[in-house]
Amino acid sequence: MFNWRSQEEAEMACDPSDPYVFTTDALPSDLRFLPPLANGLLGWTVYDNIMHMGGVYNGEGGDCHRADVPCPLAVRVKMGEGEEGKHTYSLDTRTGLFTHIVCTESVCVTQSLYAHRQYPNLLVMEVLLVRQVTSQEPITVQLDSSFSPQSKDIVFQEGPEYRGARHIFGQTKESEVQGGSRPSVHIIWTPLMTSLTLQAEQSQSRWGFLAAFARSNESAQSCFDTGLQLIADGNLRPSHNRAWAELWLGSRLEIAGEEPLSRALIGCLFYLLSAFPSLDQTSAAFGGVSPGGLSNGGRGQDYWGHVFWDQDTWMYPSIALFYPSLARTVLEYRVGTLEGARANAEQQGYKGVKFAWESAVSGREVCPEDIYGQQEIHINGDVIHAFQHYYYLTQDLDMFREGRGSEVVWGVADYWVSRVTWSSEDQSYHIKSVMPPDEYYYNVDDSVFTNTVAKNSLDFAVELAALLQYPAPPEWQAVAERLKIPFDPDLQYHPEFKGYKKGGVVKQADVVLLGYPLGLPMSAAVRRNDLEAYEPVTDPRGPAMTWGMFAVAWMELGETERAQELLEKCYKNIQGPFQVWSESTDGSGAVNFLTGMGGFLQAVLFGYTGFRVQKDCLSFSPVLSDAVAELSVTGVSYLGNKLNWLVKGEEVSVKLWDLPVHAGKAAALEVVLKASGTRIPLTPGQTVTFPREAGALRRRDSAYSCWPI
């Protein structure tokens, strides 16, 4: 019925020496830190009796939150009275499989749970009983379910059984926008038993339980049918495993060095990949990525499941470097919210589009507190930075033509032009009354981060207009050229905003982001001055992503040990055996904090390699540290190619994948070393090795050069 592993194989999957398998003999006392299972559509924290679906929200405006969806597979296996047994819990990140094994003298029970990677509407539970001693006695284990077919957000009613399965359906109680649609949810699932029995004549037995979640009855039935057919073909778990294997094949980041760092990187990449669709599901509607992922975000929890700048600035870059097709789903999410973004701008009295600080489905502002939506306008520049990053990695103009990306870029440019104020006194444009990324301050003028992302997005609008032969309004370039970027010429550093007093406490990464990811030109001395000004005054209780950006900056300056110390600060945000992050070091704030994971991943992926996505190249300047003796990056994507990078000792090796013909057109590439000007052509299937120094990956026919800061 299922493709089952033997008990021996199941136990091998719990090998504590495998860095991809997180194993423990006791669950965390704080159940928030149980592992979340997700696949871009469904998100569930194991054993919880509620879960969430992408794009399904309840509540209007500031009350909008992810709708709680009851989970039929909220089941724990329990042994008979007096048979406690030995328990092992594991999360296999290679396959997205959570396993609970409990063994007594008479029986071993393996419960496996997974959100199907290939068929994202399916949640699966499998249970295997294996007799341990020769006996003619039946053996029974209990299934303790906390499932209730009810929700405080959805009015459910019972539907007719379908192929022996139960069925409930309902609509959310309130629409996000007054008069808007209320999403429907249909759940079809295999009826649960209260116990499972291994009969006297059986040495082992197995059971499988399916739950299908969809927005319509037809879709739910179709998905359930698919699950039953996969079971009949022995292909339910194998198809899931293959989809995960395909993802890992083209996106691995591994180090030879400290085990905590290795496990942290694997966990971060696993949970981030889990938040995105499968590679062949990218055409389906995608609801964006919220700070706590799909498994969290109910009312009053983890930012209510809203999408922030976190998606575009913190989570997106690492995914884009491996899988531009997944990155494009983020851009398409933003395109899908254009109507709401236009309404936001109009409501505030400005032109163009204003992306919501907190966004759900419509794109209208759903932040419960008005000041953030009104003042934290850097979100517009953050969104455009992601679009620009995507274009430089892919040169895919279809995203901007047929994909309507140009409407996003030009709408934001129009917004900035209408939002600035001209000063005849200093002959500059200013952006007033904003809240910077450092949310300890508000109503400030000329946030250096906000003004820099505004300038960058205006420059990109002009560049894109030329590529698409669109008549760019002259105001775009005029504002970009004269927009005030605060800088103190005496102290040779960037004040966070006009009037900032050096030494004032800051909440989180802000000015440090100017060098990376924004790429604001500055000398090494100024970069150092910025770091030394802000690192000591950054609140140690601030959100988890901050220290990774300081680490990137110190690596730019060659101070890898100082960078490593900052990376190790992030370990305090990793809670429990399953590498689940909390927003704050004391475990408070958002759980499964993908924002922090994204910052940590970038610190290694862009810090140790020195990768910078630029207009005409992917530049690099690799470094190593005592903690990282070797760095391997598998599946870097650039201009239709996939490459493997190995940084080891004083050498770098690069292998260009030999892609199949149907993979699409890929540009011919070369490596150019900065110091010597040496040009090394790359040939599919072959590895080249060169000294560990700064350089650039670019088209062979490129006439441009570009180098790291």
XYZ file of N, CA and C in Angstrom, residues 110 114 166 169 182 200 214 223 227 292 299 330 348 380 383 401 419 445 450 470 519-520 558 620 635 687 693 701:
84
model
N 6.518 3.311 14.584
C 7.066 4.468 13.875
C 5.908 5.282 13.307
N 4.253 14.271 7.286
C 4.860 15.184 6.314
C 3.806 15.950 5.534
N -14.114 11.474 5.507
C -14.949 12.542 6.058
C -14.677 13.851 5.326
N -16.576 21.624 5.303
C -16.289 22.789 4.475
C -16.887 24.034 5.136
N -14.793 36.134 0.798
C -14.342 35.358 1.946
C -13.925 33.979 1.452
N -2.293 -11.240 15.994
C -1.432 -12.295 16.527
C -0.533 -12.914 15.467
N -8.281 22.182 0.356
C -8.410 22.946 -0.884
C -9.459 24.032 -0.702
N -7.650 16.265 -5.188
C -6.408 16.066 -4.433
C -6.459 14.770 -3.625
N -4.049 11.448 -3.904
C -3.398 10.775 -2.791
C -3.685 9.287 -2.774
N 6.859 34.393 10.488
C 6.787 33.115 11.190
C 6.412 31.951 10.300
N -4.633 34.799 14.991
C -4.923 36.099 15.599
C -4.039 36.335 16.833
N 7.766 35.406 -5.437
C 7.702 36.557 -4.539
C 7.315 37.807 -5.332
N -3.187 57.912 1.052
C -2.219 58.775 1.733
C -1.985 60.092 0.990
N 8.554 50.197 -0.029
C 8.505 50.363 -1.488
C 9.871 50.104 -2.123
N 10.855 46.332 -1.963
C 10.216 45.540 -3.017
C 10.969 45.704 -4.332
N 7.550 42.621 -18.632
C 6.582 42.885 -19.699
C 5.273 42.173 -19.363
N 6.282 61.934 -3.222
C 6.488 61.906 -1.761
C 7.605 62.833 -1.303
N 13.151 62.839 9.522
C 13.368 63.238 8.131
C 14.656 62.604 7.612
N 16.019 54.722 4.051
C 14.848 54.996 3.210
C 15.239 55.781 1.967
N 10.472 52.629 -22.858
C 9.360 53.352 -22.244
C 9.820 54.771 -21.948
N 24.441 48.306 -1.484
C 25.560 48.613 -2.373
C 25.844 50.093 -2.525
N 25.557 50.896 -1.496
C 25.865 52.334 -1.567
C 27.381 52.518 -1.616
N 37.574 42.079 5.782
C 38.604 41.070 6.032
C 38.726 40.634 7.471
N 32.604 38.457 -6.614
C 32.908 37.620 -5.457
C 34.222 38.057 -4.844
N 24.723 24.843 -6.661
C 23.523 25.287 -7.363
C 23.344 26.778 -7.514
N 35.446 21.639 -14.246
C 35.792 22.441 -13.072
C 37.031 23.265 -13.358
N 40.817 34.985 -4.574
C 40.915 36.437 -4.619
C 39.649 36.995 -5.244
N 30.809 37.738 -23.427
C 30.829 38.852 -24.382
C 30.651 40.202 -23.708
